[in-house]
Amino acid sequence: MTFVVLEGGEGSGKSTQSTRLASWVSEQGHEVVSTFEPGDTKIGAQMRDVLLHGDARLDPRTELLLMLADRAQHVTEVIRPALARGAVVISDRFTPSTLVYQGVGRGLGVAAVEQIDAVATGGLVPDVVVVLDVPDDLAEARVATERDRLERAGGEFHARVRAAYRELAAERGWCVVDGSGQPDDVELRVREAVARVLP
């Protein structure tokens, strides 16, 4: 049972690398479940729509609780059943995103967010967290023209998010991978970080 989480700010390339990593792990003979947050359950998709595409202003605490409601359903419906049958689960975002975006970016506090998150996850923690780190200007250039609510949060917010990833990674043992350069090169760095935890 192996639980891998790919993380990073907007434009870091984690969605691309999640797909590539899943293909490689599958080629090694493992069952792979690729998933993402928010929104990879029926209920979660509705919450994702409110979180990212709704036009109502969300209080940061409301945003946090919606994210964690999505996570609770995600863990129950997708992640734990897959891990229980021995699959390798690769998730595009998990707890680290919430610590960084809501804990630091929204100013709710990492410790407070982590305490509530533990309820949502039932104590589930990844075997490895890979943070794709790219310079601010490159990340900005990679983000699509049509942006969701979080992507529109502004340059200062996203600079805080990227800095928080670096800081928390150093404190918590997350693996920081250079996400700049060619996708093939980044893929090799991600594989190296993940290979050590594969069964």
CSV table of C-alpha atoms in Angstrom, one decimal:
chain,number,residue,atom,x,y,z
A,1,MET,CA,0.0,0.0,0.0
A,2,THR,CA,1.6,3.2,-1.2
A,3,PHE,CA,0.2,6.7,-1.2
A,4,VAL,CA,2.0,9.4,-3.3
A,5,VAL,CA,1.0,13.0,-3.4
A,6,LEU,CA,2.2,15.6,-6.0
A,7,GLU,CA,2.0,19.2,-4.9
A,8,GLY,CA,2.9,22.7,-6.1
A,9,GLY,CA,1.6,26.1,-6.8
A,10,GLU,CA,-0.4,27.1,-9.8
A,11,GLY,CA,1.6,26.4,-13.0
A,12,SER,CA,4.0,24.0,-11.4
A,13,GLY,CA,3.2,21.2,-13.8
A,14,LYS,CA,2.0,18.7,-11.1
A,15,SER,CA,-1.1,17.6,-13.2
A,16,THR,CA,1.1,16.7,-16.1
A,17,GLN,CA,3.6,14.9,-13.9
A,18,SER,CA,0.9,13.1,-12.0
A,19,THR,CA,-0.3,11.6,-15.3
A,20,ARG,CA,3.3,10.7,-16.4
A,21,LEU,CA,4.1,9.2,-13.0
A,22,ALA,CA,0.9,7.0,-13.0
A,23,SER,CA,1.9,5.6,-16.4
A,24,TRP,CA,5.4,4.8,-15.2
A,25,VAL,CA,4.2,3.1,-12.0
A,26,SER,CA,1.7,1.1,-13.9
A,27,GLU,CA,4.6,-0.1,-16.2
A,28,GLN,CA,6.4,-1.4,-13.1
A,29,GLY,CA,3.5,-3.8,-12.6
A,30,HIS,CA,1.4,-2.0,-10.0
A,31,GLU,CA,-2.2,-1.2,-10.0
A,32,VAL,CA,-2.4,2.6,-10.0
A,33,VAL,CA,-5.3,4.8,-8.9
A,34,SER,CA,-4.9,8.3,-10.1
A,35,THR,CA,-6.9,10.9,-8.3
A,36,PHE,CA,-7.1,14.6,-7.5
A,37,GLU,CA,-8.5,17.3,-5.2
A,38,PRO,CA,-10.8,18.9,-5.1
A,39,GLY,CA,-13.6,17.1,-6.9
A,40,ASP,CA,-12.8,13.5,-7.6
A,41,THR,CA,-16.1,12.2,-6.1
A,42,LYS,CA,-19.7,12.9,-7.1
A,43,ILE,CA,-20.2,15.1,-4.0
A,44,GLY,CA,-16.7,16.6,-4.4
A,45,ALA,CA,-17.4,17.7,-7.9
A,46,GLN,CA,-20.2,19.9,-6.6
A,47,MET,CA,-17.9,21.3,-4.0
A,48,ARG,CA,-15.2,21.9,-6.6
A,49,ASP,CA,-17.7,23.9,-8.7
A,50,VAL,CA,-18.5,26.2,-5.7
A,51,LEU,CA,-14.8,26.5,-4.7
A,52,LEU,CA,-13.3,27.2,-8.1
A,53,HIS,CA,-16.1,28.4,-10.4
A,54,GLY,CA,-18.8,30.0,-8.2
A,55,ASP,CA,-19.2,33.8,-8.3
A,56,ALA,CA,-20.1,34.1,-4.6
A,57,ARG,CA,-17.4,35.5,-2.3
A,58,LEU,CA,-16.2,32.8,0.1
A,59,ASP,CA,-14.9,33.5,3.6
A,60,PRO,CA,-11.5,31.8,4.0
A,61,ARG,CA,-13.0,29.6,6.7
A,62,THR,CA,-15.8,28.5,4.4
A,63,GLU,CA,-13.2,27.7,1.7
A,64,LEU,CA,-11.2,25.6,4.2
A,65,LEU,CA,-14.2,23.6,5.4
A,66,LEU,CA,-15.4,22.9,1.8
A,67,MET,CA,-11.9,21.7,0.9
A,68,LEU,CA,-11.9,19.4,4.0
A,69,ALA,CA,-15.4,18.1,3.3
A,70,ASP,CA,-14.2,17.2,-0.2
A,71,ARG,CA,-11.1,15.5,1.4
A,72,ALA,CA,-13.2,13.5,3.9
A,73,GLN,CA,-15.3,12.1,1.0
A,74,HIS,CA,-12.3,11.5,-1.2
A,75,VAL,CA,-10.4,9.5,1.5
A,76,THR,CA,-13.5,7.4,2.3
A,77,GLU,CA,-14.7,6.8,-1.3
A,78,VAL,CA,-11.5,6.7,-3.3
A,79,ILE,CA,-8.2,6.6,-1.4
A,80,ARG,CA,-8.7,4.2,1.5
A,81,PRO,CA,-10.5,1.5,-0.6
A,82,ALA,CA,-7.7,1.6,-3.2
A,83,LEU,CA,-4.9,1.4,-0.6
A,84,ALA,CA,-6.8,-1.5,1.2
A,85,ARG,CA,-6.6,-3.6,-2.0
A,86,GLY,CA,-2.9,-2.9,-2.4
A,87,ALA,CA,-3.0,-0.2,-5.2
A,88,VAL,CA,-0.6,2.6,-5.5
A,89,VAL,CA,-2.5,5.8,-5.1
A,90,ILE,CA,-1.2,9.0,-6.8
A,91,SER,CA,-3.1,12.1,-5.8
A,92,ASP,CA,-2.8,15.5,-7.4
A,93,ARG,CA,-3.1,17.6,-4.2
A,94,PHE,CA,-3.9,16.5,-0.6
A,95,THR,CA,-3.2,17.9,2.9
A,96,PRO,CA,-0.1,19.9,2.0
A,97,SER,CA,-2.2,22.1,-0.4
A,98,THR,CA,-4.5,23.0,2.4
A,99,LEU,CA,-1.7,23.8,4.9
A,100,VAL,CA,-0.2,26.0,2.2
A,101,TYR,CA,-3.2,27.6,0.5
A,102,GLN,CA,-5.5,28.1,3.5
A,103,GLY,CA,-3.1,27.9,6.4
A,104,VAL,CA,-0.5,30.3,5.0
A,105,GLY,CA,-2.1,31.9,1.9
A,106,ARG,CA,-5.4,32.7,3.6
A,107,GLY,CA,-3.8,33.3,6.9
A,108,LEU,CA,-5.8,30.7,8.9
A,109,GLY,CA,-2.7,29.2,10.5
A,110,VAL,CA,-0.9,26.0,9.7
A,111,ALA,CA,-1.5,24.4,13.2
A,112,ALA,CA,-5.2,25.2,13.2
A,113,VAL,CA,-5.7,23.9,9.7
A,114,GLU,CA,-3.7,20.7,10.4
A,115,GLN,CA,-5.9,19.9,13.4
A,116,ILE,CA,-9.1,20.1,11.4
A,117,ASP,CA,-7.5,18.3,8.5
A,118,ALA,CA,-6.7,15.3,10.7
A,119,VAL,CA,-10.4,14.8,11.3
A,120,ALA,CA,-11.1,14.9,7.5
A,121,THR,CA,-8.4,12.4,6.7
A,122,GLY,CA,-8.9,10.1,9.7
A,123,GLY,CA,-5.2,10.4,10.2
A,124,LEU,CA,-4.2,9.2,6.8
A,125,VAL,CA,-0.8,10.6,5.7
A,126,PRO,CA,1.1,10.1,2.4
A,127,ASP,CA,4.1,7.9,2.1
A,128,VAL,CA,5.8,10.6,0.0
A,129,VAL,CA,5.0,14.2,-0.9
A,130,VAL,CA,6.7,15.6,-4.0
A,131,VAL,CA,6.6,19.3,-4.4
A,132,LEU,CA,7.2,20.7,-7.8
A,133,ASP,CA,9.0,24.0,-7.4
A,134,VAL,CA,9.3,26.6,-10.2
A,135,PRO,CA,10.2,30.3,-10.3
A,136,ASP,CA,7.3,32.7,-9.9
A,137,ASP,CA,7.6,34.2,-13.4
A,138,LEU,CA,7.6,30.7,-15.0
A,139,ALA,CA,4.6,29.6,-12.9
A,140,GLU,CA,2.7,32.8,-13.9
A,141,ALA,CA,3.5,32.2,-17.6
A,142,ARG,CA,2.2,28.6,-17.5
A,143,VAL,CA,-1.3,29.4,-16.0
A,144,ALA,CA,-4.1,29.4,-18.5
A,145,THR,CA,-5.7,32.7,-19.6
A,146,GLU,CA,-9.1,31.6,-18.2
A,147,ARG,CA,-8.4,31.2,-14.5
A,148,ASP,CA,-10.5,29.7,-11.7
A,149,ARG,CA,-11.2,31.6,-8.4
A,150,LEU,CA,-7.9,30.5,-6.7
A,151,GLU,CA,-5.8,31.2,-9.8
A,152,ARG,CA,-7.2,34.7,-9.7
A,153,ALA,CA,-6.1,35.3,-6.1
A,154,GLY,CA,-3.2,37.5,-7.2
A,155,GLY,CA,0.6,37.5,-7.5
A,156,GLU,CA,1.2,38.2,-3.9
A,157,PHE,CA,-1.0,35.3,-2.7
A,158,HIS,CA,0.7,32.9,-5.1
A,159,ALA,CA,4.2,34.0,-4.1
A,160,ARG,CA,3.2,33.3,-0.5
A,161,VAL,CA,2.0,29.9,-1.5
A,162,ARG,CA,5.2,29.0,-3.3
A,163,ALA,CA,7.3,30.2,-0.4
A,164,ALA,CA,5.2,28.3,2.1
A,165,TYR,CA,5.7,25.1,0.1
A,166,ARG,CA,9.5,25.5,0.3
A,167,GLU,CA,9.4,26.3,4.0
A,168,LEU,CA,7.0,23.5,5.0
A,169,ALA,CA,8.9,21.0,2.8
A,170,ALA,CA,12.1,21.7,4.8
A,171,GLU,CA,10.2,21.2,8.1
A,172,ARG,CA,8.2,18.2,7.1
A,173,GLY,CA,10.5,16.1,4.9
A,174,TRP,CA,8.5,16.7,1.7
A,175,CYS,CA,10.7,16.1,-1.4
A,176,VAL,CA,11.2,19.3,-3.4
A,177,VAL,CA,11.8,18.7,-7.1
A,178,ASP,CA,12.8,21.3,-9.7
A,179,GLY,CA,9.8,21.7,-11.9
A,180,SER,CA,11.4,23.9,-14.5
A,181,GLY,CA,13.0,22.6,-17.7
A,182,GLN,CA,11.7,19.9,-20.1
A,183,PRO,CA,8.8,17.7,-18.9
A,184,ASP,CA,10.9,14.6,-19.6
A,185,ASP,CA,13.7,15.8,-17.2
A,186,VAL,CA,11.2,16.7,-14.5
A,187,GLU,CA,9.6,13.3,-14.9
A,188,LEU,CA,12.9,11.6,-14.1
A,189,ARG,CA,13.3,13.7,-11.0
A,190,VAL,CA,9.8,12.8,-9.8
A,191,ARG,CA,10.4,9.1,-10.5
A,192,GLU,CA,13.6,9.2,-8.4
A,193,ALA,CA,11.7,10.7,-5.5
A,194,VAL,CA,8.9,8.1,-5.7
A,195,ALA,CA,10.8,4.9,-6.5
A,196,ARG,CA,12.1,4.5,-2.9
A,197,VAL,CA,8.5,4.1,-1.5
A,198,LEU,CA,7.2,1.7,-4.2
A,199,PRO,CA,6.6,-1.9,-3.0
